[in-house]
Amino acid sequence: MGTSAEAIVIGASAGAVEALSVILPSLPADYEVPMLIVVHVPPDNKGILAQLFQAKCNIEVREAEDKEPISDGTAYFAPPDYHLLVEPDKSLSLSSDAPVLFSRPSVDVLFESAADAYGADLIAIVLTGANEDGAEGLRAVADAGGTIIVQSPEGAYASAMPAAAIAACPNARVMSLEEIAAYLQDVEKT
Amino acid sequence: MLEKKIEDIEIQLLLEGLYQRYHYDFRHYAWASVKRRLKQAREQMGFRSFSALQESLLHDPGMLGRLLGYLTIQVSEMFRDPSYFRAIREKVVPHLRTYPSLKVWIAGCSSGEELYSFVILFREEGLEQRTLFYATDINQDALGKAEAGIYDLDRIQMFTENHRKSGGKSSLSDYYSAAYGKASFDKSLRRQVVFSDHSLVTDAVFAEMHLVSCRNVLIYFDRDLQDRALGLFKDSLTRKGFLGLGSKESMRFSNHADSFADCVREEKIYQKRTE
């Protein structure tokens, strides 16, 4: 395939656990591309997602810490009640700024900062969800030359978020979860 | 791509101008958040570019307050992360009781939610009378709000729930009166409080503290600036004094990590080591 990226960012809301369960466990232990993931969860849901996926994945899965350098082969979940951002030096930072589109963490906030830090070497994916978070951020990734992918709304548990992303970015590649998983398996670290 | 770079240059120049003109130093704030906040400011204030915003800021002092409103906005809750306040009550208060007088510093107090949480907790524990609270922030507007102690009534339900979960021994409704959609916190809660303008970036130690609480402020700093602030806390704290950080803030990447021991690890409450 020859696709390469420096990082992958993923945003998901309602139905996220099932959708990510198709994608993340399919990646091999030697997978190098780091992944940054925002899932809308209630504020008091401490660290549960990272634990859940660490148990079923071959790659390393963690909850992001402030000022942590991004390691290859690791998937980072945004902590509940914090925005997750990427700094220009490719470290992670958190913020407790106001929710964006009622969401904290916000997919847009992650995607926009990642687009800034990685430019064209970024793959951004919007999955299932019942609001419009992620659409603006996906456009920022596209504007910076990155690759943009949206889960097909027909197959999604909640179609609003992927539909809004496609409306904002008509050029996005639209794929099923299985196709996204297969695509990501072939991506190499830039 | 070139356009993006120009924007970054403009932002750096704007921050430099803000510092040289008004001595507010955001140059070592975490870039991604500062950029996001400045973008919001530029859009909502209707400037076409950051350069245009900079020109206005340099020539019109009235712009300073407006811009600081965007750059320093902090959203907090009373008893945010109830388990933190429960840990303060159960693990830190027993140590504090052994002192005849206490100084507590709420650094980056913003509009005061955390300050009132501490004062109420200390009153419940019978420590308020012997404690002097310092509530500091760089944003004058926020300090004004903290001093007023008036919050939207629709936030009170969450505050009350947090207070209860934190092990509160009284009813939050004892401390405020409600009218016209606002909850006004009792002025007696401010008897032991000094409100003051203080910058963790440019100002120095001002008193010897037994407890410093600074939550979700350091995440906005870059690593160098985090180190400066943590050094300031270290120098401010008395022997075996306590430092509480936000639940996602960590000493791990700091030069001062060795100066502190974990007190309540999962709540990011540290205790200064004896040299």
Coordinates of C-alpha atoms in Angstrom, one line a residue:
Chain A
M1 CA 0.0 0.0 0.0
G2 CA 2.7 2.4 1.0
T3 CA 0.5 4.7 3.1
S4 CA 2.3 6.3 5.9
A5 CA 1.5 8.8 8.7
E6 CA 3.1 10.2 11.7
A7 CA -0.1 9.8 13.8
I8 CA -3.7 8.8 13.7
V9 CA -6.5 10.7 15.4
I10 CA -9.9 9.2 16.0
G11 CA -13.1 10.8 17.3
A12 CA -16.2 8.8 18.4
S13 CA -19.3 9.2 20.6
A14 CA -22.4 7.1 20.9
G15 CA -21.5 3.5 20.0
A16 CA -17.8 4.3 20.3
V17 CA -16.8 1.2 22.3
E18 CA -18.3 -1.2 19.8
A19 CA -16.8 0.6 16.9
L20 CA -13.3 0.9 18.4
S21 CA -13.5 -2.8 19.3
V22 CA -13.5 -3.6 15.6
I23 CA -10.5 -1.3 14.9
L24 CA -8.0 -1.3 17.8
P25 CA -7.7 -5.0 18.6
S26 CA -7.0 -5.7 15.0
L27 CA -3.7 -3.9 15.1
P28 CA -0.6 -6.0 15.6
A29 CA 1.7 -5.6 18.6
D30 CA 4.5 -4.1 16.4
Y31 CA 2.2 -1.4 15.0
E32 CA 4.2 1.8 15.2
V33 CA 1.8 4.7 14.4
P34 CA 0.6 6.4 17.6
M35 CA -3.1 7.0 17.9
L36 CA -4.9 9.8 19.8
I37 CA -8.5 9.1 20.6
V38 CA -11.4 11.2 21.9
V39 CA -14.5 9.5 23.0
H40 CA -17.3 11.4 24.6
V41 CA -17.8 10.0 28.1
P42 CA -19.3 11.3 31.3
P43 CA -16.9 13.3 33.5
D44 CA -16.7 10.8 36.3
N45 CA -15.8 7.9 34.1
K46 CA -12.2 7.7 35.4
G47 CA -9.8 5.9 33.0
I48 CA -12.2 3.1 32.2
L49 CA -11.7 3.2 28.4
A50 CA -8.0 2.8 28.5
Q51 CA -8.3 -0.1 30.8
L52 CA -10.9 -1.7 28.8
F53 CA -9.0 -1.5 25.5
Q54 CA -5.6 -2.3 27.1
A55 CA -7.1 -5.7 28.0
K56 CA -8.2 -6.5 24.5
C57 CA -5.5 -4.9 22.3
N58 CA -2.0 -5.9 21.2
I59 CA -0.8 -2.3 21.2
E60 CA -0.2 -0.3 24.3
V61 CA -3.3 1.7 25.4
R62 CA -3.1 4.5 28.0
E63 CA -5.0 7.5 29.3
A64 CA -3.1 10.6 28.2
E65 CA -1.2 12.6 30.7
D66 CA -0.3 16.3 30.5
K67 CA 3.0 17.1 28.8
E68 CA 3.6 13.4 28.0
P69 CA 5.8 12.9 24.9
I70 CA 3.8 10.8 22.3
S71 CA 5.3 7.3 22.0
D72 CA 5.2 5.1 18.9
G73 CA 2.9 2.2 19.0
T74 CA 0.7 3.6 21.7
A75 CA -3.0 4.6 21.7
Y76 CA -3.9 7.5 24.0
F77 CA -7.4 8.2 25.2
A78 CA -8.4 11.7 26.3
P79 CA -9.2 11.7 30.0
P80 CA -12.8 12.4 30.8
D81 CA -13.6 16.1 31.4
Y82 CA -10.4 17.3 29.7
H83 CA -9.6 18.4 26.2
L84 CA -6.7 16.6 24.6
L85 CA -4.3 18.6 22.4
V86 CA -1.1 18.0 20.5
E87 CA 1.8 20.5 21.0
P88 CA 4.1 21.4 18.1
D89 CA 6.9 19.3 19.7
K90 CA 4.6 16.3 19.5
S91 CA 3.8 16.1 23.2
L92 CA 0.3 15.9 24.6
S93 CA -1.3 18.6 26.6
L94 CA -4.7 18.8 28.3
S95 CA -7.0 21.7 28.9
S96 CA -10.1 22.3 31.0
D97 CA -11.4 25.0 28.7
A98 CA -15.2 25.1 28.3
P99 CA -16.8 22.2 26.5
V100 CA -17.0 22.6 22.7
L101 CA -20.4 21.6 21.2
F102 CA -21.3 20.4 24.7
S103 CA -18.3 18.0 24.6
R104 CA -15.2 17.8 26.8
P105 CA -13.1 16.1 25.5
S106 CA -13.9 17.5 22.1
V107 CA -13.0 15.8 18.8
D108 CA -12.6 19.2 17.1
V109 CA -10.1 20.4 19.7
L110 CA -7.9 17.3 19.2
F111 CA -8.2 17.3 15.4
E112 CA -7.4 21.0 15.0
S113 CA -4.3 20.9 17.2
A114 CA -3.1 17.7 15.6
A115 CA -3.6 19.2 12.1
D116 CA -1.3 22.0 13.2
A117 CA 1.3 19.7 14.6
Y118 CA 1.4 17.0 11.9
G119 CA 0.2 18.8 8.8
A120 CA -0.1 16.3 5.9
D121 CA 1.3 13.4 7.9
L122 CA -1.9 12.8 9.8
I123 CA -4.9 10.5 9.4
A124 CA -8.1 11.6 11.0
I125 CA -11.1 9.4 11.4
V126 CA -14.7 10.3 12.5
L127 CA -16.7 7.3 13.8
T128 CA -20.2 6.8 15.1
G129 CA -21.9 9.6 17.2
A130 CA -25.0 11.5 17.8
N131 CA -23.8 15.1 17.5
E132 CA -21.7 17.2 15.2
D133 CA -18.4 17.2 17.0
G134 CA -15.5 16.3 14.7
A135 CA -16.8 17.9 11.5
E136 CA -14.8 21.2 11.9
G137 CA -11.7 19.4 13.1
L138 CA -11.8 17.0 10.1
R139 CA -11.9 20.0 7.8
A140 CA -8.9 21.5 9.5
V141 CA -7.0 18.2 8.9
A142 CA -8.1 18.2 5.3
D143 CA -6.9 21.8 4.9
A144 CA -3.5 20.9 6.3
G145 CA -3.2 18.1 3.7
G146 CA -4.0 15.2 6.0
T147 CA -6.0 12.1 5.1
I148 CA -9.6 12.1 6.3
I149 CA -11.8 9.1 6.8
V150 CA -15.4 8.8 8.0
Q151 CA -17.3 5.7 9.1
S152 CA -20.2 5.1 6.7
P153 CA -23.3 6.6 8.3
E154 CA -25.5 3.7 7.2
G155 CA -23.5 1.2 9.2
A156 CA -22.9 3.5 12.2
Y157 CA -24.6 3.0 15.5
A158 CA -25.4 6.7 15.5
S159 CA -25.2 8.4 12.1
A160 CA -25.3 12.1 12.9
M161 CA -21.6 12.6 13.6
P162 CA -20.3 10.8 10.5
A163 CA -23.0 12.5 8.4
A164 CA -22.0 15.9 9.7
A165 CA -18.3 15.1 8.9
I166 CA -19.2 14.1 5.4
A167 CA -21.3 17.2 4.9
A168 CA -18.3 19.4 6.0
C169 CA -15.8 17.3 4.1
P170 CA -17.3 15.8 0.9
N171 CA -14.0 14.5 -0.2
A172 CA -13.6 12.3 2.9
R173 CA -13.1 8.6 2.3
V174 CA -16.2 6.8 3.6
M175 CA -15.6 3.3 4.8
S176 CA -17.1 0.5 7.0
L177 CA -15.5 -0.3 10.3
E178 CA -13.9 -3.4 8.8
E179 CA -12.5 -1.4 5.9
I180 CA -11.1 1.2 8.3
A181 CA -9.4 -1.6 10.3
A182 CA -7.9 -3.1 7.2
Y183 CA -6.7 0.3 5.9
L184 CA -5.0 1.2 9.2
Q185 CA -3.2 -2.2 9.4
D186 CA -1.3 -1.2 6.3
V187 CA -0.3 2.3 7.5
E188 CA 3.4 2.7 8.3
K189 CA 5.0 5.2 10.5
T190 CA 6.4 8.2 8.6
Chain B
M1 CA 1.2 25.4 4.7
L2 CA 2.9 28.8 4.3
E3 CA -0.2 30.5 5.5
K4 CA -0.2 28.5 8.7
K5 CA 3.3 29.5 9.5
I6 CA 2.5 33.2 9.0
E7 CA -0.3 32.8 11.6
D8 CA 2.1 31.3 14.1
I9 CA 4.5 34.1 13.6
E10 CA 1.7 36.6 14.2
I11 CA 0.7 34.8 17.4
Q12 CA 4.3 34.9 18.7
L13 CA 4.5 38.6 17.9
L14 CA 1.2 39.2 19.6
L15 CA 2.4 37.5 22.8
E16 CA 5.7 39.3 22.7
G17 CA 3.8 42.6 22.3
L18 CA 1.4 41.8 25.2
Y19 CA 4.5 41.1 27.4
Q20 CA 6.5 44.2 26.4
R21 CA 3.5 46.6 26.5
Y22 CA 1.6 45.2 29.6
H23 CA 4.0 42.7 31.3
Y24 CA 1.5 39.9 31.0
D25 CA 3.7 36.9 29.9
F26 CA 2.0 34.1 28.0
R27 CA 5.0 33.3 25.9
H28 CA 5.6 30.0 27.8
Y29 CA 2.0 28.9 27.9
A30 CA 1.3 25.6 26.2
W31 CA 1.0 26.6 22.6
A32 CA -2.0 24.6 21.4
S33 CA -4.3 26.0 24.0
V34 CA -3.1 29.6 23.7
K35 CA -3.5 29.4 20.0
R36 CA -7.0 28.1 20.3
R37 CA -8.0 30.8 22.8
L38 CA -6.5 33.5 20.7
K39 CA -8.3 32.3 17.6
Q40 CA -11.5 32.5 19.6
A41 CA -10.6 36.0 20.7
R42 CA -9.8 37.1 17.2
E43 CA -13.0 35.7 15.7
Q44 CA -15.3 37.0 18.4
M45 CA -13.7 40.4 18.5
G46 CA -13.9 40.6 14.7
F47 CA -10.3 41.0 13.7
R48 CA -9.2 39.8 10.3
S49 CA -5.7 38.8 11.5
F50 CA -3.7 38.5 14.6
S51 CA -1.6 41.4 13.4
A52 CA -4.7 43.6 13.4
L53 CA -5.5 42.4 16.9
Q54 CA -2.0 43.1 17.9
E55 CA -2.1 46.7 16.6
S56 CA -5.3 47.4 18.5
L57 CA -3.9 45.8 21.7
L58 CA -0.7 47.9 21.6
H59 CA -2.5 51.2 21.1
D60 CA -5.7 50.7 23.1
P61 CA -5.2 49.7 26.7
G62 CA -8.9 48.9 26.9
M63 CA -8.2 45.9 24.8
L64 CA -6.1 44.3 27.5
G65 CA -8.9 43.3 29.7
R66 CA -10.9 41.9 26.9
L67 CA -8.0 39.8 25.6
L68 CA -7.1 38.6 29.1
G69 CA -10.7 37.4 29.4
Y70 CA -10.0 35.0 26.6
L71 CA -6.5 34.0 27.6
T72 CA -7.1 33.3 31.3
I73 CA -10.7 32.1 31.3
Q74 CA -11.0 29.2 33.8
V75 CA -14.1 27.1 34.2
S76 CA -14.3 25.5 37.6
E77 CA -16.9 24.1 40.0
M78 CA -17.2 24.1 43.7
F79 CA -15.7 20.9 45.1
R80 CA -14.6 19.9 41.6
D81 CA -13.4 16.3 41.8
P82 CA -15.0 15.5 45.2
S83 CA -12.5 12.8 45.9
Y84 CA -9.8 15.4 46.0
F85 CA -11.6 17.4 48.7
R86 CA -12.3 14.2 50.6
A87 CA -8.6 13.4 50.5
I88 CA -7.8 16.9 51.8
R89 CA -10.3 16.4 54.6
E90 CA -9.2 12.9 55.6
K91 CA -5.5 12.9 54.9
V92 CA -4.3 16.5 55.0
V93 CA -6.5 18.2 57.6
P94 CA -5.3 15.9 60.5
H95 CA -1.8 17.2 59.9
L96 CA -3.0 20.8 59.6
R97 CA -4.8 20.6 62.9
T98 CA -1.4 20.3 64.7
Y99 CA -0.5 23.9 63.7
P100 CA -1.7 26.9 65.8
S101 CA -2.1 29.1 62.7
L102 CA -2.3 28.2 59.0
K103 CA -1.7 29.8 55.6
V104 CA -3.4 28.4 52.5
W105 CA -2.7 29.5 49.0
I106 CA -5.3 29.0 46.2
A107 CA -3.1 29.8 43.2
G108 CA -5.0 30.7 40.1
C109 CA -8.3 31.0 41.9
S110 CA -10.1 32.4 38.9
S111 CA -13.7 33.2 39.9
G112 CA -13.4 31.6 43.3
E113 CA -15.2 28.3 43.2
E114 CA -12.2 26.4 44.6
L115 CA -11.5 29.0 47.3
Y116 CA -15.1 28.8 48.7
S117 CA -14.8 25.0 48.7
F118 CA -11.7 25.2 50.9
V119 CA -13.1 27.9 53.2
I120 CA -16.3 25.8 53.7
L121 CA -14.3 22.6 54.3
F122 CA -12.0 24.4 56.8
R123 CA -15.1 25.8 58.6
E124 CA -16.6 22.4 58.8
E125 CA -13.4 21.1 60.3
G126 CA -13.0 23.9 62.7
L127 CA -9.9 25.3 61.2
E128 CA -11.2 28.5 59.5
Q129 CA -10.5 30.8 62.3
R130 CA -6.8 30.0 62.5
T131 CA -6.3 30.1 58.7
L132 CA -5.4 32.9 56.4
F133 CA -6.4 32.1 52.8
Y134 CA -4.6 33.7 49.9
A135 CA -6.6 33.7 46.7
T136 CA -4.5 34.9 43.7
D137 CA -5.0 35.2 40.0
I138 CA -3.6 37.3 37.2
N139 CA -7.0 38.3 35.9
Q140 CA -8.6 41.2 37.8
D141 CA -12.0 40.5 36.5
A142 CA -11.9 37.0 37.8
L143 CA -10.6 38.2 41.1
G144 CA -13.5 40.6 41.3
K145 CA -15.9 37.7 40.7
A146 CA -14.2 35.6 43.3
E147 CA -14.5 38.4 45.8
A148 CA -18.2 38.8 44.9
G149 CA -18.9 35.1 45.4
I150 CA -22.0 35.2 43.2
Y151 CA -22.8 32.2 40.9
D152 CA -25.6 31.2 38.6
L153 CA -28.2 29.3 40.5
D154 CA -28.4 26.6 37.9
R155 CA -24.8 25.5 38.9
I156 CA -25.7 25.1 42.6
Q157 CA -27.2 21.7 42.2
M158 CA -23.9 20.4 40.9
F159 CA -21.9 22.2 43.6
T160 CA -24.2 20.7 46.2
E161 CA -23.8 17.2 44.8
N162 CA -20.0 17.6 44.7
H163 CA -20.0 19.0 48.3
R164 CA -21.9 16.0 49.5
K165 CA -19.7 13.5 47.7
S166 CA -16.6 15.2 49.1
G167 CA -17.8 14.3 52.6
G168 CA -19.3 17.7 53.4
K169 CA -20.5 17.9 57.0
S170 CA -23.0 20.7 56.5
S171 CA -25.5 21.7 53.9
L172 CA -24.2 24.0 51.1
S173 CA -27.4 26.0 51.3
D174 CA -26.2 27.2 54.7
Y175 CA -23.7 29.4 52.9
Y176 CA -25.6 31.2 50.2
S177 CA -28.8 33.1 49.7
A178 CA -30.6 32.7 46.4
A179 CA -32.3 35.5 44.5
Y180 CA -33.0 36.4 40.9
G181 CA -31.4 33.3 39.5
K182 CA -28.1 33.8 41.5
A183 CA -26.6 32.3 44.6
S184 CA -24.8 34.8 46.7
F185 CA -22.2 33.3 49.0
D186 CA -22.1 34.7 52.6
K187 CA -19.6 37.4 53.2
S188 CA -18.4 35.7 56.4
L189 CA -16.7 33.2 54.1
R190 CA -14.4 36.0 53.0
R191 CA -13.4 37.1 56.5
Q192 CA -10.1 35.1 56.4
V193 CA -9.4 35.6 52.8
V194 CA -6.9 37.9 51.1
F195 CA -7.5 38.4 47.3
S196 CA -4.5 39.4 45.4
D197 CA -3.1 39.9 41.9
H198 CA -0.2 37.4 41.5
S199 CA 1.4 35.8 38.5
L200 CA 3.0 32.4 38.7
V201 CA 5.0 33.4 35.6
T202 CA 6.6 36.6 36.8
D203 CA 6.0 37.1 40.5
A204 CA 7.8 35.7 43.5
V205 CA 7.1 33.9 46.8
F206 CA 5.1 36.1 49.2
A207 CA 4.4 34.1 52.4
E208 CA 5.2 30.7 54.0
M209 CA 2.3 28.3 53.3
H210 CA 1.1 25.1 54.9
L211 CA -1.0 24.1 51.9
V212 CA -1.0 25.2 48.3
S213 CA -3.8 24.2 45.9
C214 CA -3.3 24.9 42.3
R215 CA -5.5 22.9 40.1
N216 CA -5.8 22.8 36.3
V217 CA -3.5 25.8 36.0
L218 CA -0.2 24.1 35.2
I219 CA -1.7 22.2 32.3
Y220 CA -1.7 25.6 30.4
F221 CA 2.0 26.0 30.9
D222 CA 4.8 24.6 28.9
R223 CA 7.3 22.4 30.8
D224 CA 9.7 25.2 31.6
L225 CA 7.0 27.3 33.1
Q226 CA 5.6 24.4 35.0
D227 CA 9.0 24.0 36.5
R228 CA 9.1 27.6 37.5
A229 CA 5.6 27.4 39.2
L230 CA 6.5 24.2 41.0
G231 CA 9.7 25.8 42.2
L232 CA 7.7 28.7 43.5
F233 CA 5.3 26.3 45.4
K234 CA 8.3 24.4 46.8
D235 CA 9.9 27.6 48.1
S236 CA 6.6 28.9 49.5
L237 CA 5.8 25.7 51.4
T238 CA 6.8 25.2 55.0
R239 CA 8.6 22.0 56.0
K240 CA 6.3 19.1 55.2
G241 CA 3.8 21.5 53.6
F242 CA 1.2 20.2 51.2
L243 CA 0.7 20.8 47.5
G244 CA -2.5 19.8 45.6
L245 CA -2.5 19.7 41.8
G246 CA -5.2 18.9 39.2
S247 CA -6.1 15.2 38.7
K248 CA -4.3 15.1 35.4
E249 CA -1.3 17.2 36.4
S250 CA 1.9 15.4 37.3
M251 CA 5.3 16.1 38.8
R252 CA 6.6 13.3 36.7
F253 CA 8.2 15.5 34.0
S254 CA 9.5 18.1 36.5
N255 CA 12.9 19.0 37.9
H256 CA 11.3 19.4 41.3
A257 CA 9.9 15.9 41.5
D258 CA 12.6 14.9 44.1
S259 CA 11.5 17.7 46.4
F260 CA 8.1 16.2 47.0
A261 CA 6.7 12.9 48.2
D262 CA 3.3 11.5 47.3
C263 CA 0.8 12.1 50.1
V264 CA -2.3 10.9 48.3
R265 CA -1.0 9.7 45.0
E266 CA -4.2 9.2 43.1
E267 CA -5.4 12.7 44.0
K268 CA -2.1 14.4 43.1
I269 CA -1.6 15.6 46.7
Y270 CA 2.1 15.9 47.5
Q271 CA 4.1 16.7 50.6
K272 CA 7.3 18.7 50.6
R273 CA 10.2 16.6 51.7
T274 CA 12.5 17.8 54.5
E275 CA 15.8 18.6 53.0

